[in-house]
PDB file of C-alpha atoms in Angstrom:
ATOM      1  CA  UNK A   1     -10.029 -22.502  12.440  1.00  0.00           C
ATOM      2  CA  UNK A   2     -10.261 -23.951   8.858  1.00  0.00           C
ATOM      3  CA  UNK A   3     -13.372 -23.008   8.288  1.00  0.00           C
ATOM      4  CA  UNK A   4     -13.007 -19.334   9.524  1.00  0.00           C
ATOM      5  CA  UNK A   5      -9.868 -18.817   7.524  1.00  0.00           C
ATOM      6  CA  UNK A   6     -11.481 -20.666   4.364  1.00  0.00           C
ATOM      7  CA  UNK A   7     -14.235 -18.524   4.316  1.00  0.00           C
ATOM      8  CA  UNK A   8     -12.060 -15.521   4.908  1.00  0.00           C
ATOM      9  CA  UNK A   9      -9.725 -16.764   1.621  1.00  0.00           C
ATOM     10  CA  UNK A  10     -13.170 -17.358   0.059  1.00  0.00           C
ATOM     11  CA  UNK A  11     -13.924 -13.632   0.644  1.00  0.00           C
ATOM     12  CA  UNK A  12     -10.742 -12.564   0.069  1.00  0.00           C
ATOM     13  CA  UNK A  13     -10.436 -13.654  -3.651  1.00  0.00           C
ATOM     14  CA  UNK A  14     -14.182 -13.173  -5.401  1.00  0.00           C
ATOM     15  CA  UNK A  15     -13.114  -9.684  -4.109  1.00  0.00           C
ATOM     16  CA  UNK A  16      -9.740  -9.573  -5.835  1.00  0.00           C
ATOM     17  CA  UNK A  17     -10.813 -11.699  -8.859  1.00  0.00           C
ATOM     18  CA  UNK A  18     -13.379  -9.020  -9.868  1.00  0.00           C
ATOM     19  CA  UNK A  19     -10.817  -6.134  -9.152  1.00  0.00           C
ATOM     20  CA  UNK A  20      -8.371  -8.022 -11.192  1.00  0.00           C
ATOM     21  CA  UNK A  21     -10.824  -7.685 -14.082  1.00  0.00           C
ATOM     22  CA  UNK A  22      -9.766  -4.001 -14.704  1.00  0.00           C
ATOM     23  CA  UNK A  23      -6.179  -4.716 -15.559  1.00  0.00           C
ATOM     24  CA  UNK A  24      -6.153  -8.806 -16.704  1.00  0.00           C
ATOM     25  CA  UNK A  25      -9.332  -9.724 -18.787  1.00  0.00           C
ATOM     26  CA  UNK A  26      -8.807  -7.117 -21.337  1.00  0.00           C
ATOM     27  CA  UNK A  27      -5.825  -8.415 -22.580  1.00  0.00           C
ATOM     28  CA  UNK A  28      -3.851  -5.492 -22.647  1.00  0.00           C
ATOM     29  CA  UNK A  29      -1.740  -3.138 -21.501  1.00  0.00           C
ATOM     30  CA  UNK A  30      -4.380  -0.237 -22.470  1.00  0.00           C
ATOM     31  CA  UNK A  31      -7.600  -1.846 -21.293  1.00  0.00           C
ATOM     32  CA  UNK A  32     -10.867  -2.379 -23.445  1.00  0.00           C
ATOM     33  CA  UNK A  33     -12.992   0.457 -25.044  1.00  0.00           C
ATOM     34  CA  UNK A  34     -15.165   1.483 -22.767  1.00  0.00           C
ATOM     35  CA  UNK A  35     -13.540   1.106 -19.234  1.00  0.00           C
ATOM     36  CA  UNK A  36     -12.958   3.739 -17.359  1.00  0.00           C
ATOM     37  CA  UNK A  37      -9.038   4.889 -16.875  1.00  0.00           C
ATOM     38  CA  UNK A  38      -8.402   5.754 -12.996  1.00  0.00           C
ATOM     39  CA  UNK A  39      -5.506   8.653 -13.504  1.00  0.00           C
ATOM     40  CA  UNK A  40      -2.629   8.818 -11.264  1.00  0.00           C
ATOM     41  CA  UNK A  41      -4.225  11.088  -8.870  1.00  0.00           C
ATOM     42  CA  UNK A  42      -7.451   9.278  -8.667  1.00  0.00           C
ATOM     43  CA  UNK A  43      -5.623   5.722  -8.237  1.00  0.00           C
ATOM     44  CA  UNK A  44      -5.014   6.665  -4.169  1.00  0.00           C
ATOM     45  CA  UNK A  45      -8.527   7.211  -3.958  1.00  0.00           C
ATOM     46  CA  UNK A  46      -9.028   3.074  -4.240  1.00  0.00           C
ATOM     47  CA  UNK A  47      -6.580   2.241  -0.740  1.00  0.00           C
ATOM     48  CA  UNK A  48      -8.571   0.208   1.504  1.00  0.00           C
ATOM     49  CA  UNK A  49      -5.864  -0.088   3.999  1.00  0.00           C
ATOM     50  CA  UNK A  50      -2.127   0.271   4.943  1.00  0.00           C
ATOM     51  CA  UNK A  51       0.769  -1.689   6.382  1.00  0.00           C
ATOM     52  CA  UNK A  52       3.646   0.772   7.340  1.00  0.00           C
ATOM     53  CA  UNK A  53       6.762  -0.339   7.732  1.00  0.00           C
ATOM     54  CA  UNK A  54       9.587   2.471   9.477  1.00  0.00           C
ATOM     55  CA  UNK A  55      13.142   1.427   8.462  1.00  0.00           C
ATOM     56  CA  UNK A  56      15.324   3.316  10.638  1.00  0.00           C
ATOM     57  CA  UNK A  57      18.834   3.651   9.126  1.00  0.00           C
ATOM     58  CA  UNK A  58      20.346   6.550  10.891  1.00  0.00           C
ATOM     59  CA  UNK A  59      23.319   5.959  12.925  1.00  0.00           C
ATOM     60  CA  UNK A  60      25.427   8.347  15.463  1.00  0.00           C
ATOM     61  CA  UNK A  61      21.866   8.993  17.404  1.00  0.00           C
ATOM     62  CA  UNK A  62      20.954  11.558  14.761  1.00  0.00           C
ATOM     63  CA  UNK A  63      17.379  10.071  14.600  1.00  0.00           C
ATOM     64  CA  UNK A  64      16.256   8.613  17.815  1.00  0.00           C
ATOM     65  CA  UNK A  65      12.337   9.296  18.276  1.00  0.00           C
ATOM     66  CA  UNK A  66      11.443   6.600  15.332  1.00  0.00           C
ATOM     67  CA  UNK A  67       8.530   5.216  17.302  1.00  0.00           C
ATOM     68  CA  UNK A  68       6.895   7.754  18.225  1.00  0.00           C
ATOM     69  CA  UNK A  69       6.806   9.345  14.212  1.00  0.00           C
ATOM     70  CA  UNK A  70       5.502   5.675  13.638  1.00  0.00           C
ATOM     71  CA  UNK A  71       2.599   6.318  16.166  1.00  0.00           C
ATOM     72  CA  UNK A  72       2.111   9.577  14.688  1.00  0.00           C
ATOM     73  CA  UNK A  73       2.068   8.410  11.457  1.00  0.00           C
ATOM     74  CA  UNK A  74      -0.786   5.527  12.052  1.00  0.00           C
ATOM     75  CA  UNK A  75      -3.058   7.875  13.806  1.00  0.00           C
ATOM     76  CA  UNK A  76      -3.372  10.291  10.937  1.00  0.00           C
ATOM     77  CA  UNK A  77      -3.784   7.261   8.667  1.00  0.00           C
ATOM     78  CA  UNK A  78      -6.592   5.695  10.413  1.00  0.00           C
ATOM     79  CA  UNK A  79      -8.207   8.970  11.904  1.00  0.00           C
ATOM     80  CA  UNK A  80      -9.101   9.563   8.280  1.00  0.00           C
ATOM     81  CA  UNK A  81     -10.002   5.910   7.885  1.00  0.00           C
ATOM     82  CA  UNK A  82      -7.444   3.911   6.576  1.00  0.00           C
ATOM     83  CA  UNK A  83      -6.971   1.133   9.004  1.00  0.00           C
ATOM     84  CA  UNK A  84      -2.957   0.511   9.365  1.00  0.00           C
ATOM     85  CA  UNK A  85      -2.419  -3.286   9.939  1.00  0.00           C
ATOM     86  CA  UNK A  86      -1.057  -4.218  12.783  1.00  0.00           C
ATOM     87  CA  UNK A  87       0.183  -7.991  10.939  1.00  0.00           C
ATOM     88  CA  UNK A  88       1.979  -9.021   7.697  1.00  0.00           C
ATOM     89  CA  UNK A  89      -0.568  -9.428   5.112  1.00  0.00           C
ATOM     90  CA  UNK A  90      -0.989 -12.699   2.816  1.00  0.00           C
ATOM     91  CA  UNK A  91      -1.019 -10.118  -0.009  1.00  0.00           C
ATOM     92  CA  UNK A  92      -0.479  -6.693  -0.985  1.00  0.00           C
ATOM     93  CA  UNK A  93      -2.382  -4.960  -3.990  1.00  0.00           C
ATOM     94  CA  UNK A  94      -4.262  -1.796  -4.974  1.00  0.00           C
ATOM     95  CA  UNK A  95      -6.094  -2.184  -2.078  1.00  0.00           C
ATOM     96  CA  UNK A  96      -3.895  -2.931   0.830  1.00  0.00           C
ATOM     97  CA  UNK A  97      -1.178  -1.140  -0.251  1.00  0.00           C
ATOM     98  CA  UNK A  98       2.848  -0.620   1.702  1.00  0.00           C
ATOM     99  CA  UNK A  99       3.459   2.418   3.247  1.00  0.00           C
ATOM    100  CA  UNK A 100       7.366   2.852   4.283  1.00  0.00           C
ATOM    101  CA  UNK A 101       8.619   5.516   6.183  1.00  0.00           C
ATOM    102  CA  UNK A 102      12.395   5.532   6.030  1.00  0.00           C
ATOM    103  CA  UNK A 103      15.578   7.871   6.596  1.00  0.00           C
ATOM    104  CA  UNK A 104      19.053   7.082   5.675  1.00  0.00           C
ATOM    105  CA  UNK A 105      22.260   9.163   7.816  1.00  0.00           C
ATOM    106  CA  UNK A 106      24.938   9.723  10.017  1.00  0.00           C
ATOM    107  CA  UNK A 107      26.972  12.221  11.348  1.00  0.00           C
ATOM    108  CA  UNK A 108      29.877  13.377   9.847  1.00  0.00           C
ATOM    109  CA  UNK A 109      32.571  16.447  11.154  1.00  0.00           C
ATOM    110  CA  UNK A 110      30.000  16.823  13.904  1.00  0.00           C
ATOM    111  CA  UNK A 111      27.138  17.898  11.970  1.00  0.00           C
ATOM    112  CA  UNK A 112      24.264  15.003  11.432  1.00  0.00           C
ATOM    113  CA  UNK A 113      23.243  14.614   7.694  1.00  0.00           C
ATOM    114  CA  UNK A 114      19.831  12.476   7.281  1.00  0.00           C
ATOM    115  CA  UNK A 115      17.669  11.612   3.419  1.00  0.00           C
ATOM    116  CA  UNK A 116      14.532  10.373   4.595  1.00  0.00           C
ATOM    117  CA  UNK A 117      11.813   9.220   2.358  1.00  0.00           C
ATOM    118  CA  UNK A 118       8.105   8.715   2.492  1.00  0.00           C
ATOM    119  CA  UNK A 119       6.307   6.174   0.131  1.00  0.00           C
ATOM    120  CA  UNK A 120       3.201   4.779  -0.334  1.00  0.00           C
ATOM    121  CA  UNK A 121       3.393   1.550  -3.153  1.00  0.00           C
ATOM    122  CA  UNK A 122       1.821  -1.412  -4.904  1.00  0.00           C
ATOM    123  CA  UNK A 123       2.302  -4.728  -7.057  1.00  0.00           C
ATOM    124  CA  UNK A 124       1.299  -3.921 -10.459  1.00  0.00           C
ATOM    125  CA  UNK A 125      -0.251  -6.682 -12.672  1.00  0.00           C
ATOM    126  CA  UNK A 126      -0.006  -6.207 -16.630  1.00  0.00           C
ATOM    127  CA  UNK A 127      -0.968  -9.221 -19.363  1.00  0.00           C
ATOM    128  CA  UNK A 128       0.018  -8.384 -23.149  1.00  0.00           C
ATOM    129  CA  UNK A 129      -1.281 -10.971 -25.786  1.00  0.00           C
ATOM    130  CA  UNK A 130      -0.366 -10.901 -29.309  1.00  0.00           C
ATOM    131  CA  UNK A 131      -3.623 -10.587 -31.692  1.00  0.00           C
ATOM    132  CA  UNK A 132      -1.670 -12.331 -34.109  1.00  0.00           C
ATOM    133  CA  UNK A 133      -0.179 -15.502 -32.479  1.00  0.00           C
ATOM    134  CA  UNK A 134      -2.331 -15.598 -29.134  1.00  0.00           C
ATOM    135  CA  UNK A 135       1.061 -15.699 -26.829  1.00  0.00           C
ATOM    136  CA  UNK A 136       0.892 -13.617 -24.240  1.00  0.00           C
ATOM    137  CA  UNK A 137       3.434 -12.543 -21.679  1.00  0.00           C
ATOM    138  CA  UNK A 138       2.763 -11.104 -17.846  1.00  0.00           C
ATOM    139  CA  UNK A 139       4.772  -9.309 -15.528  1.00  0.00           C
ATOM    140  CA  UNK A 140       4.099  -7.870 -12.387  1.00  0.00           C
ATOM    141  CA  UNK A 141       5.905  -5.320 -10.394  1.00  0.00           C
ATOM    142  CA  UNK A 142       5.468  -2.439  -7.435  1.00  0.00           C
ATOM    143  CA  UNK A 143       4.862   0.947  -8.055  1.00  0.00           C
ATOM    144  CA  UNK A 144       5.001   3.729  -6.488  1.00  0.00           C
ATOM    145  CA  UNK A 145       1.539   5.570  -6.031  1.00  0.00           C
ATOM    146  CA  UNK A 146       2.653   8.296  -3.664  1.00  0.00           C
ATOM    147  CA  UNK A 147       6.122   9.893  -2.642  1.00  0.00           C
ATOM    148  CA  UNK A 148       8.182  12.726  -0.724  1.00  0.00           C
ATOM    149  CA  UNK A 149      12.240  13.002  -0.271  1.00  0.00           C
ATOM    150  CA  UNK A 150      13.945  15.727   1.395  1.00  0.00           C
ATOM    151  CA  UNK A 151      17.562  16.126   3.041  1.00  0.00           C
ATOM    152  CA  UNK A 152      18.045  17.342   6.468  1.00  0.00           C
ATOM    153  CA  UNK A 153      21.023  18.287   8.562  1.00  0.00           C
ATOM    154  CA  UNK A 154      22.058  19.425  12.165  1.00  0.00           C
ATOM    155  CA  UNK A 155      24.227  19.462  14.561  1.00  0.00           C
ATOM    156  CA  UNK A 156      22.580  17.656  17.286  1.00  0.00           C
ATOM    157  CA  UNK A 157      19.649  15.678  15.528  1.00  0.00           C
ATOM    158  CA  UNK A 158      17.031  15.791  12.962  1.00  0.00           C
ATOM    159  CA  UNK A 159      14.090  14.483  15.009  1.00  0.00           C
ATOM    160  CA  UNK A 160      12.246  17.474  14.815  1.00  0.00           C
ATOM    161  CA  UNK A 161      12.871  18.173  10.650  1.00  0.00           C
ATOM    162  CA  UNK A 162      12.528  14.615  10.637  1.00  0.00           C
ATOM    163  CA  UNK A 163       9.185  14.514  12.801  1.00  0.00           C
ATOM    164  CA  UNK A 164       7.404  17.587  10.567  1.00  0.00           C
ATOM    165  CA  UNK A 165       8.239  16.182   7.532  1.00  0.00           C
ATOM    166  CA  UNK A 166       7.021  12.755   8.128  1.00  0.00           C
ATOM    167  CA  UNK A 167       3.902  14.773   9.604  1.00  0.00           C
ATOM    168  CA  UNK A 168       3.297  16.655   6.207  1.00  0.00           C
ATOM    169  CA  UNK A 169       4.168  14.033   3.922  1.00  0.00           C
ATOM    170  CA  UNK A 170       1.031  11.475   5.460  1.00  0.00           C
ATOM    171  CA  UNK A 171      -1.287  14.713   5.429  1.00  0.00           C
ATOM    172  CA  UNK A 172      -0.584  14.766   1.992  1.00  0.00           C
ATOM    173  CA  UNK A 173      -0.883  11.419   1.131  1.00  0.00           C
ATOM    174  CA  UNK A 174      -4.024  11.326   3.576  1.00  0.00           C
ATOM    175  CA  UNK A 175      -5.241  14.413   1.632  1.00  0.00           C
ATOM    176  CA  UNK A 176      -5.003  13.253  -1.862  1.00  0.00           C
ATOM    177  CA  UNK A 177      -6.991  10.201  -0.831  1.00  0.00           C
ATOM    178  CA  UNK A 178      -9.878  12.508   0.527  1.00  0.00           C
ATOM    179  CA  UNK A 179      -9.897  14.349  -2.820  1.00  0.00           C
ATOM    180  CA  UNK A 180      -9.760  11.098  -4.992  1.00  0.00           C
ATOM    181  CA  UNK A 181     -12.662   9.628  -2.976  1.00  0.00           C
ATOM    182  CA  UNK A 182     -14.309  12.839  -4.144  1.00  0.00           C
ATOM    183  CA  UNK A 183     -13.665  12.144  -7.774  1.00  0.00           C
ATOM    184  CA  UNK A 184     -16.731  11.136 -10.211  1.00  0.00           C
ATOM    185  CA  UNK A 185     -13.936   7.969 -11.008  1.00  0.00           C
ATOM    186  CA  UNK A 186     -13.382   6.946  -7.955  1.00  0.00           C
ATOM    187  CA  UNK A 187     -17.078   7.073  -6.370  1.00  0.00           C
ATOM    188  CA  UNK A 188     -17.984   4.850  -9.499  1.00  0.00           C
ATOM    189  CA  UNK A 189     -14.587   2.106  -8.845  1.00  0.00           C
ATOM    190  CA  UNK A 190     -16.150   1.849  -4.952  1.00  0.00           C
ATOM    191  CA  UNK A 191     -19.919   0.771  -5.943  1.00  0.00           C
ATOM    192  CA  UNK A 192     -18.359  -1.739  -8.807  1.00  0.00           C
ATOM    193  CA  UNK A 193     -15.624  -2.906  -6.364  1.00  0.00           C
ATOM    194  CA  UNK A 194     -16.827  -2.427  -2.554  1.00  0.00           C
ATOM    195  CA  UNK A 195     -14.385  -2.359   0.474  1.00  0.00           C
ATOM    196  CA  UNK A 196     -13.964  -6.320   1.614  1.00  0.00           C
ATOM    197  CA  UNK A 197     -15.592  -6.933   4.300  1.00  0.00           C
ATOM    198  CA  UNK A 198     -13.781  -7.253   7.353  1.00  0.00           C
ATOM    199  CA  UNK A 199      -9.715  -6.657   7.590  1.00  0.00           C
ATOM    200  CA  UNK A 200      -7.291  -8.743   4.967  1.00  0.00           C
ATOM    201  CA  UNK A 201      -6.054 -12.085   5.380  1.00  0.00           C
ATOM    202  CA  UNK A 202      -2.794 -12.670   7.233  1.00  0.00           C
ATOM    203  CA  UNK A 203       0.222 -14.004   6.478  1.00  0.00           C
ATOM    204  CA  UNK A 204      -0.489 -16.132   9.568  1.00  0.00           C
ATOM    205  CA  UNK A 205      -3.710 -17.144   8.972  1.00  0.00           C
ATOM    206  CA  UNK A 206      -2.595 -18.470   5.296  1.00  0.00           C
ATOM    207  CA  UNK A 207       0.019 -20.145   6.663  1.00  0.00           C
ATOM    208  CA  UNK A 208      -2.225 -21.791   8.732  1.00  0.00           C
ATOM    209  CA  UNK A 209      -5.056 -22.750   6.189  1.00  0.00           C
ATOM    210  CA  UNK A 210      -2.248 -23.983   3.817  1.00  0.00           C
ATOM    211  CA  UNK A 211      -1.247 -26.248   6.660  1.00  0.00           C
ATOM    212  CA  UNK A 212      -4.563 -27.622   7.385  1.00  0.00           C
ATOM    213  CA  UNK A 213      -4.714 -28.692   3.896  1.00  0.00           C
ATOM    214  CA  UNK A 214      -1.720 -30.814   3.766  1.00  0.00           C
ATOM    215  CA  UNK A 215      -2.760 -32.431   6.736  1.00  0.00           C
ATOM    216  CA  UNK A 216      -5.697 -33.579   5.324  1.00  0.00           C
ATOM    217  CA  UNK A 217      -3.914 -35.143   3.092  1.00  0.00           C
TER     218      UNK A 217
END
């Protein structure tokens, strides 16, 4: 087990250390002249895979077919080929990046009122170093790559508004990541930066290693 999840971490970071190259070895906020700037609508183009994540919120049985939108949702990730984890991942980046489906409601003088929200997001890394005293300060924070909102209401329930926007909102999301693999930027990012082989560490299986090493101790 230590050796499989050691050479899995192994893996794991040369892959991340090179990506990491794009945003921390230049020094900057802007990059170095010369690399190549991924645009907003390119940057969906570099998801390797997804963990979604449905937080349910609605009360007064205004939303009540969750699970199966969740199932829904999945299959149209990974029938395009983005593999959904089915675990907590050790880390989330530009690569494995959280997808959240979520709707916030209740019912009120009889008539159900729902905001539901679909997101797609990402830690951020920056690194800014003064050229004239050599401090440098870095912060690092999650974005938001991808988004929908809408508002929905009915007297009975929103499951169906709730179930075709959810529906349209992945297509999209799914869409935009078939066009940005398309992109001249993109195509170039992928041979540079390959997909990792195999699926991403787990929280689980960091735990674990981390463990290992303090008993050797």
């Amino acid at each position: 087990m230590f050796n499989q999840c050691t050479a899995k971490i192994t893996r794991y970071w040369r892959h991340v250390l090179g990506a990491l190259t794009l945003s921390l070895i230049s020094g900057s906020a802007s990059g170095e002249q010369g690399d190549t700037f991924l645009p907003s609508q390119a940057r969906v183009g570099i998801v390797d895979f997804a963990y979604l994540e449905v937080s349910d919120q609605v009360s007064d049985n205004c939303w009540t077919n969750s699970d199966t939108i969740r199932a829904k949702s999945r299959l149209s990730f990974e029938r395009e080929g983005i593999p959904v984890l089915g675990y907590d991942p050790a880390f989330f980046g530009t690569r494995v990046v959280f997808a959240k489906v979520t709707a916030l409601g209740f019912r009120t003088s009889g008539v159900c009122a729902v905001s539901a929200r679909f997101s797609v997001s990402a830690p951020v890394d920056n690194r800014w170093v003064s050229s004239e005293t050599g401090e440098g300060y870095y912060l690092d924070y999650w974005a938001t790559i991808f988004e929908r909102n809408a508002i929905f209401s009915n007297g009975t329930n929103v499951n169906q508004q709730l179930a075709e926007f959810y529906e349209a909102a992945v297509s999209d999301f799914v869409s935009d990541w078939i066009s940005a693999n398309r992109t001249e930027e993109v195509r170039r990012f992928r041979l540079s930066f390959p997909k990792q082989d195999g699926m991403p560490l787990s929280q689980e299986e960091l735990d674990a290693w981390i463990a290992s090493l303090a008993g050797q101790e």
